[in-house]
mmCIF file of C-alpha atoms in Angstrom:
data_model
loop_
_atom_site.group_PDB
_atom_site.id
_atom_site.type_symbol
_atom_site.label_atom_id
_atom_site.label_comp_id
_atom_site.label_asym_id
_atom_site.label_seq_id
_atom_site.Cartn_x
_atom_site.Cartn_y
_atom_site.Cartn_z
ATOM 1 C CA UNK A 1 0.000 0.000 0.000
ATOM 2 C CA UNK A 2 1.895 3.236 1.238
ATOM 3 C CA UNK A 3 5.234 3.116 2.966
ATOM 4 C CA UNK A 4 5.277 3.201 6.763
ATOM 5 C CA UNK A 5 1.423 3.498 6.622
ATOM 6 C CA UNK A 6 1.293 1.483 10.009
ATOM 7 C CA UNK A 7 2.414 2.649 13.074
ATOM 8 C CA UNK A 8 4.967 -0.109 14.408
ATOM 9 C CA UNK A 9 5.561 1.385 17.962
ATOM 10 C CA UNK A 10 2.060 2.702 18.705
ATOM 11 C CA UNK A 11 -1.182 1.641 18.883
ATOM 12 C CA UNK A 12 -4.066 3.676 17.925
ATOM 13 C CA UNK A 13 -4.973 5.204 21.395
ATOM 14 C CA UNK A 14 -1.614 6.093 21.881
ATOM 15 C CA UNK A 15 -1.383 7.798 18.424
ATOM 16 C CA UNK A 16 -4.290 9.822 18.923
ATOM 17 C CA UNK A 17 -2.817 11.139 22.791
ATOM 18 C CA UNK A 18 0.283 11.485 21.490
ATOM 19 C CA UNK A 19 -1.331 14.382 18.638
ATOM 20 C CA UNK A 20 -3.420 15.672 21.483
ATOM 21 C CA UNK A 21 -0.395 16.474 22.823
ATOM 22 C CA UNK A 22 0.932 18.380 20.152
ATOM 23 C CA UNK A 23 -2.130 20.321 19.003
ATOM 24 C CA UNK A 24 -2.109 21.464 22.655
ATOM 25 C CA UNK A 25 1.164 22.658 22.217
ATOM 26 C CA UNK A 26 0.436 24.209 18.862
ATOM 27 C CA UNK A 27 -2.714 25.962 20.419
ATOM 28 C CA UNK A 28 -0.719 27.320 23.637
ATOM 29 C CA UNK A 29 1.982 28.714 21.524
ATOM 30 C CA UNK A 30 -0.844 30.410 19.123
ATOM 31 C CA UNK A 31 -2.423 31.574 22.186
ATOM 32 C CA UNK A 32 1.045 33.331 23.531
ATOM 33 C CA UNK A 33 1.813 34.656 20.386
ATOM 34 C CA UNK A 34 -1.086 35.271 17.960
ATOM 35 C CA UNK A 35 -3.152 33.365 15.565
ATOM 36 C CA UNK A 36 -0.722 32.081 12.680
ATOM 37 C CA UNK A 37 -2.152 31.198 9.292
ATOM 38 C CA UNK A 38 1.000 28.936 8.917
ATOM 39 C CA UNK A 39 0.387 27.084 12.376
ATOM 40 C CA UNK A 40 -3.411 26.925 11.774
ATOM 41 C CA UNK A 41 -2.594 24.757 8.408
ATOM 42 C CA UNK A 42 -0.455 22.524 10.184
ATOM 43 C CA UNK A 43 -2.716 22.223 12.718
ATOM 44 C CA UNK A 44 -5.158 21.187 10.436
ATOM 45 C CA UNK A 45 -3.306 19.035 8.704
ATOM 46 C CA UNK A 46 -2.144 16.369 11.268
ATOM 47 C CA UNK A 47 -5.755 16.659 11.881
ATOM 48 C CA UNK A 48 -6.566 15.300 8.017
ATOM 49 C CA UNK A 49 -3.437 12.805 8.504
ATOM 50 C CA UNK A 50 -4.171 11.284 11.249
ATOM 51 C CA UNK A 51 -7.469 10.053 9.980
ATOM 52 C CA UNK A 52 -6.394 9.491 6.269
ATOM 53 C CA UNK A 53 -3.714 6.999 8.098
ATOM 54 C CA UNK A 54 -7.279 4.681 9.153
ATOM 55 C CA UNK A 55 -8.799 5.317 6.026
ATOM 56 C CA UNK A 56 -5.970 4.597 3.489
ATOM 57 C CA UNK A 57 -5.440 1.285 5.181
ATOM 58 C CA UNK A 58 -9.790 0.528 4.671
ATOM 59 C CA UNK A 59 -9.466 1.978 1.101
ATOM 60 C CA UNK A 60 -6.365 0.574 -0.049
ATOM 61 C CA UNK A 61 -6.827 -2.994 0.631
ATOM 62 C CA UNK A 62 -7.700 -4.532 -2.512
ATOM 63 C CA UNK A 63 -8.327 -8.131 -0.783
ATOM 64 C CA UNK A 64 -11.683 -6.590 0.013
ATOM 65 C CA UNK A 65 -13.017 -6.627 -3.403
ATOM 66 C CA UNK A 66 -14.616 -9.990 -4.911
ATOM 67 C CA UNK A 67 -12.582 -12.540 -6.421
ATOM 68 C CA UNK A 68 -14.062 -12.178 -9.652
ATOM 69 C CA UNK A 69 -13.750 -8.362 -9.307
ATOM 70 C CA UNK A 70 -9.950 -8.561 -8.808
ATOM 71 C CA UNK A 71 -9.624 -11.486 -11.517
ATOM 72 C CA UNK A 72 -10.925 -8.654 -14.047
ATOM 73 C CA UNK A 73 -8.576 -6.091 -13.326
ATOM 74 C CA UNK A 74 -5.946 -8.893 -13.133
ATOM 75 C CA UNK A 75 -3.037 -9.412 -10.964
ATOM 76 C CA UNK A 76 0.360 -6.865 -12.094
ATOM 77 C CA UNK A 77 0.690 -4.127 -10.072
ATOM 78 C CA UNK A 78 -0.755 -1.513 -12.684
ATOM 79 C CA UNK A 79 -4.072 -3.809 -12.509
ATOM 80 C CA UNK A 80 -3.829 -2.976 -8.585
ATOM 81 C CA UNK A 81 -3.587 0.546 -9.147
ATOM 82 C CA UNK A 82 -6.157 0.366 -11.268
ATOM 83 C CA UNK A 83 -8.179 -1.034 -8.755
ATOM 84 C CA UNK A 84 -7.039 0.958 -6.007
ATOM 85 C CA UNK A 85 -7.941 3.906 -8.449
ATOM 86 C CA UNK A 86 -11.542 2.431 -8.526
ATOM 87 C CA UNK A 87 -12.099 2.472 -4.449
ATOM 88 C CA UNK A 88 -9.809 5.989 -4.110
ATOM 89 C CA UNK A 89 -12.698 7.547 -6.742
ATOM 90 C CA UNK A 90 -15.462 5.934 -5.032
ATOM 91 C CA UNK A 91 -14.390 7.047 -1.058
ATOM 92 C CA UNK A 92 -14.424 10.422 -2.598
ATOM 93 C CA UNK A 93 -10.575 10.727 -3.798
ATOM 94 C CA UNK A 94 -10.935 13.974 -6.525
ATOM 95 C CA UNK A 95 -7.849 13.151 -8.227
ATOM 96 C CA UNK A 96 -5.634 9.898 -8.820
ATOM 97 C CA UNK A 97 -2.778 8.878 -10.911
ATOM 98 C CA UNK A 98 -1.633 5.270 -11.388
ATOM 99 C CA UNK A 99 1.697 4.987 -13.132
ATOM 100 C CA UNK A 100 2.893 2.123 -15.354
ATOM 101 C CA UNK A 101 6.438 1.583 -13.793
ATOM 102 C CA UNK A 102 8.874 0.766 -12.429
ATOM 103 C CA UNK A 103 11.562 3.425 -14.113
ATOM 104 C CA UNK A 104 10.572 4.508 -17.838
ATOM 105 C CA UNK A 105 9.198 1.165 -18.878
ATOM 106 C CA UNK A 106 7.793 3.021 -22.288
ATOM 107 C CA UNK A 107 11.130 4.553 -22.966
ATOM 108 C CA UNK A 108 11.559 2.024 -25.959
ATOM 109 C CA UNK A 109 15.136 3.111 -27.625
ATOM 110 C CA UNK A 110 15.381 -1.234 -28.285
ATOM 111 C CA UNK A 111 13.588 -4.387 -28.143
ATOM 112 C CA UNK A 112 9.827 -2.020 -28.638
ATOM 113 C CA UNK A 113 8.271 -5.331 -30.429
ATOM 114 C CA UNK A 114 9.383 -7.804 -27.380
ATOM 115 C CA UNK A 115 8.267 -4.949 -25.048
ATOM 116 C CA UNK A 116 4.677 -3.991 -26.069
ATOM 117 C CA UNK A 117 4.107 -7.467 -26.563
ATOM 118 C CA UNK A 118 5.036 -8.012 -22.651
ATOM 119 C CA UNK A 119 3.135 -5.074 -21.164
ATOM 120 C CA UNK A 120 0.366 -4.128 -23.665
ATOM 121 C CA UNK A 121 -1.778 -7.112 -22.573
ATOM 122 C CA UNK A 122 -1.972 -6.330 -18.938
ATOM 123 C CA UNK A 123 -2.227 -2.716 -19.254
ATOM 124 C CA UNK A 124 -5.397 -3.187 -21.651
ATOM 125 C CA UNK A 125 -6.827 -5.210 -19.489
ATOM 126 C CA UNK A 126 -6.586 -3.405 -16.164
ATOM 127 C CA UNK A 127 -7.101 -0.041 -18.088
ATOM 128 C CA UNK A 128 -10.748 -1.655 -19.786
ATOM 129 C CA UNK A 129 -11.454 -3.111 -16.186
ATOM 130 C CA UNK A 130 -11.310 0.440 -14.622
ATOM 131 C CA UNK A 131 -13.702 1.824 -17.079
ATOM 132 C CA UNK A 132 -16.176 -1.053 -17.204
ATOM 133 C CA UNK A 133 -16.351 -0.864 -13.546
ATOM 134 C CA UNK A 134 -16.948 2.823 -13.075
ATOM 135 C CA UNK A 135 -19.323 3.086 -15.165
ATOM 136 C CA UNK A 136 -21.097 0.033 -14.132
ATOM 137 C CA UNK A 137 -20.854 2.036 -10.852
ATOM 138 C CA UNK A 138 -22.702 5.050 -12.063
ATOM 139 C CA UNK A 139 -19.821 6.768 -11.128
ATOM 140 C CA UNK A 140 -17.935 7.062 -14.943
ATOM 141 C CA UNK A 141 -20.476 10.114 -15.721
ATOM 142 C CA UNK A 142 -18.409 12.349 -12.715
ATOM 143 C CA UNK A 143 -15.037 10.796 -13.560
ATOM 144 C CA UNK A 144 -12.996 11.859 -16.191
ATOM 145 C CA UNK A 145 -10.332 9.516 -17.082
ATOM 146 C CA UNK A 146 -7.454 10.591 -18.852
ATOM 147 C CA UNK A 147 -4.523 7.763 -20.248
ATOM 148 C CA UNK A 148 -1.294 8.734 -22.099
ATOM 149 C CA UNK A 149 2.424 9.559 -21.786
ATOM 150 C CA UNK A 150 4.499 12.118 -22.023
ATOM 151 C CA UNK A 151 5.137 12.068 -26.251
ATOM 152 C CA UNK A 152 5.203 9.228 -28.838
ATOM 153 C CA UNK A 153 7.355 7.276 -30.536
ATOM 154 C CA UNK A 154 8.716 7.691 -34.553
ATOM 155 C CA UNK A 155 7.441 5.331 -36.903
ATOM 156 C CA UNK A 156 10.878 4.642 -38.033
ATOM 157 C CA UNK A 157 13.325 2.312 -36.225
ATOM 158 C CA UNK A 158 16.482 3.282 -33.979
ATOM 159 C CA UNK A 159 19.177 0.972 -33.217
ATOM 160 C CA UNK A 160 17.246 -1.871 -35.261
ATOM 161 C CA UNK A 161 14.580 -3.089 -32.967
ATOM 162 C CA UNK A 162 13.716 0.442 -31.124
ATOM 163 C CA UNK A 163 12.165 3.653 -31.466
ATOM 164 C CA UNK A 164 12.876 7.441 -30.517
ATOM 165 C CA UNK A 165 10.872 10.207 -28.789
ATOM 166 C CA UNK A 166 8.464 11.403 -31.207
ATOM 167 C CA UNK A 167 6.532 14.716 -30.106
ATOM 168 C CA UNK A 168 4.715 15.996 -33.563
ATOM 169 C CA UNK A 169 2.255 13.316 -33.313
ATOM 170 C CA UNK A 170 1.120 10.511 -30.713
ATOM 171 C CA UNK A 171 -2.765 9.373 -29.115
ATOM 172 C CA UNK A 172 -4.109 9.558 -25.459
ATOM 173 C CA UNK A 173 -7.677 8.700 -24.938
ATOM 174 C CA UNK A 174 -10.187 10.024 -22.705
ATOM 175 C CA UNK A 175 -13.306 8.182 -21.090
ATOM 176 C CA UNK A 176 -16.328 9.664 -18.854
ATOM 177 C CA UNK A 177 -16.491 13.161 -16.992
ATOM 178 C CA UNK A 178 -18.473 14.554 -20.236
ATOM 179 C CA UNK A 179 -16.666 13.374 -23.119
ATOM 180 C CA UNK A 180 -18.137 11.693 -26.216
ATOM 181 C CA UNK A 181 -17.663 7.666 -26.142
ATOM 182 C CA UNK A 182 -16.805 5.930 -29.934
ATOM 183 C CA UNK A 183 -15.123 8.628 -31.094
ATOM 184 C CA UNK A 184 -11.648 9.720 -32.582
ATOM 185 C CA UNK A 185 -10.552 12.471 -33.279
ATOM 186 C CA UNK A 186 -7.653 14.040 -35.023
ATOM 187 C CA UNK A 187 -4.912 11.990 -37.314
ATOM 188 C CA UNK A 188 -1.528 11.782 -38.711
ATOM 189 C CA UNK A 189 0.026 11.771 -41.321
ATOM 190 C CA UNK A 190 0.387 8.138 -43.361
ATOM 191 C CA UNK A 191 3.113 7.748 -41.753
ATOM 192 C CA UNK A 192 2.099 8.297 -38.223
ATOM 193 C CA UNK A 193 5.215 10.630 -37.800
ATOM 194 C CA UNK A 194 2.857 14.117 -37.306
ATOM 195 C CA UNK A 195 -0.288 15.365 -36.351
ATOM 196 C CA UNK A 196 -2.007 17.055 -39.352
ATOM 197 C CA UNK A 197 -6.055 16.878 -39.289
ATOM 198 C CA UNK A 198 -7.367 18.332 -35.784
ATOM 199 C CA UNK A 199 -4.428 18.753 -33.745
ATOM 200 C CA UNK A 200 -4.436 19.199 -30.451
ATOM 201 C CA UNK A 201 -1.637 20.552 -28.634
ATOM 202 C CA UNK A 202 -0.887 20.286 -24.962
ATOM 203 C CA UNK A 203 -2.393 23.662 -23.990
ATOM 204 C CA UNK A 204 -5.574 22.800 -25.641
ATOM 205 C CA UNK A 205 -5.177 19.591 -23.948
ATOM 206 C CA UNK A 206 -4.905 20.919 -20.495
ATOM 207 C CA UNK A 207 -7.612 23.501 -21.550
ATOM 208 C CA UNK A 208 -9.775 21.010 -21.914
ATOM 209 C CA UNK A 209 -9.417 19.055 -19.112
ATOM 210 C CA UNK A 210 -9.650 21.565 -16.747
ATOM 211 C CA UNK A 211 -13.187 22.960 -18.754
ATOM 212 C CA UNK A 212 -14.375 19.583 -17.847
ATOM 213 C CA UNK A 213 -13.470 20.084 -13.963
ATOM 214 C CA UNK A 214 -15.404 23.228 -14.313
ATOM 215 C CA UNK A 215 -12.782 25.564 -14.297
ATOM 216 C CA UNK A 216 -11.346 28.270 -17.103
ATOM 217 C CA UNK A 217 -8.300 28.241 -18.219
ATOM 218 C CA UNK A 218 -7.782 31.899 -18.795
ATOM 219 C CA UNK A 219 -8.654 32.931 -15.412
ATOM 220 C CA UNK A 220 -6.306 29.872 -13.163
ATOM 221 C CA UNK A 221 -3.346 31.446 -12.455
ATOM 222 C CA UNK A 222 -0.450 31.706 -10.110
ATOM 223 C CA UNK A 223 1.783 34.321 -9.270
ATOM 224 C CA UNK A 224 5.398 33.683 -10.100
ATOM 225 C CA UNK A 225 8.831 35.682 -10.270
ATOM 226 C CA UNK A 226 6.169 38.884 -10.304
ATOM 227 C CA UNK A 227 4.081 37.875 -12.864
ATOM 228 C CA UNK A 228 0.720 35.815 -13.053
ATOM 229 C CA UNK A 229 0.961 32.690 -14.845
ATOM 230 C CA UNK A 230 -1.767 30.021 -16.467
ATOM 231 C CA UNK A 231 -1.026 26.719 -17.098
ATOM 232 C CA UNK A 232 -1.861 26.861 -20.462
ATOM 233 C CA UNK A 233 -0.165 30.065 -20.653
ATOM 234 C CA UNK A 234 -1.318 32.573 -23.728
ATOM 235 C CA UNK A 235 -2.392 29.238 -25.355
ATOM 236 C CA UNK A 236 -5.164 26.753 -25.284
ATOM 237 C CA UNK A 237 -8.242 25.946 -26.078
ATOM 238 C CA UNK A 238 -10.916 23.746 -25.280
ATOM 239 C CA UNK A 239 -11.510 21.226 -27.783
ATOM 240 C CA UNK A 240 -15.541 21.513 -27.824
ATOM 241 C CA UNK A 241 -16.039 18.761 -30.389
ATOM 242 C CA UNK A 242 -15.070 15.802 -28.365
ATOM 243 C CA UNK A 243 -17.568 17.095 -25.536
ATOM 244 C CA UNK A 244 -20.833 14.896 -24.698
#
């Protein structure tokens, strides 16, 4: 699950005098000196760790699900995350990643065939699983899932067997949260080296995204070396036509 997650030297009783303790520390200090904004946030949040400790421990443990549930995702650990990624949405989790790793295990510079062979499989599997069981969750209309990388990879070899970065033209897919089902969109060349018909580029990407999370692009921003800053930028924009 998570690292050091369980308490080895104390119980839960103990745990729970032992950050009594310390918010009574926190709160005499505040009251001898003034109220703190800083202090009041980490007051608050041993507060919220302390019970995501209990809860992460419930949520996490994947031996709770069905058999057959877990026999659908499958058994690598991307299929757990997968899972896990199921019960973190339905407790309530707003945001999750699950990484295929260890490493860069999509880095391909050799062997790509004998690779994607190897992990392709698994990760189709566990990534359909996720989907199928959202939805048959009535929870895939609220959840926008969003799979990809970082780029793609050229459609002509390197060192024999291998491929290099390749950043003018690769797929993600998105599923749920308000976005049509069936669909593609956009396409390369006939070569599959760049993006020419309906390109999206990362700005409009993240544009759209964050549209979908009910939030405008233009007006997020953060202020930074003097200046405030959007994550897309003076790019972006929301690609409308792949929108339920």
């Amino acid at each position: 699950m998570i690292r050091f997650l369980r308490n080895t030297e104390l119980d839960t009783k103990a745990q729970r005098a032992q950050l009594d303790l310390t918010q009574a520390l926190n709160r005499q200090h505040e009251t001898g000196f003034g109220e703190d904004a800083f202090l009041e946030g980490r007051i608050a949040s041993m507060e919220a760790a302390f019970k995501m400790q209990f809860a992460a421990m419930d949520t996490l443990d994947v031996m709770k699900e069905p058999e057959s549930v877990r026999e659908a995702y499958g058994s690598t650990p991307y299929a757990q995350g997968c899972l896990m990624a199921r019960r973190l949405v339905e407790s309530g989790v707003r945001f999750v990643v699950v990484h295929y790793g260890p490493g860069q295990p999509w880095d391909d510079h050799k062997k790509i065939h004998e690779n994607l062979q190897e992990r392709c499989p698994n990760m189709d599997k566990a990534s359909a699983a996720l989907i199928r069981d959202l939805r048959q969750r009535g929870l895939l209309d609220e959840t926008l899932v969003v799979w990809g990388g970082e780029f793609g990879r050229t459609p002509v070899s390197e060192s024999g067997d291998g491929r290099d970065h390749n950043p003018y033209g690769f797929s993600m897919f998105m599923a749920g949260g308000g976005v049509k089902g069936g669909m593609t969109y956009g396409a390369t060349d006939e070569f599959g080296f760049k993006a020419v018909e309906n390109r999206v580029a990362i700005h409009d990407l993240h544009a759209t995204i964050l549209h979908q999370l009910g939030i405008d692009h233009e007006k997020l921003t953060y202020r930074y070396a003097g200046r405030d800053f959007r994550l897309t930028d003076v790019f972006g924009n929301v690609v409308r036509e792949i929108l339920a």
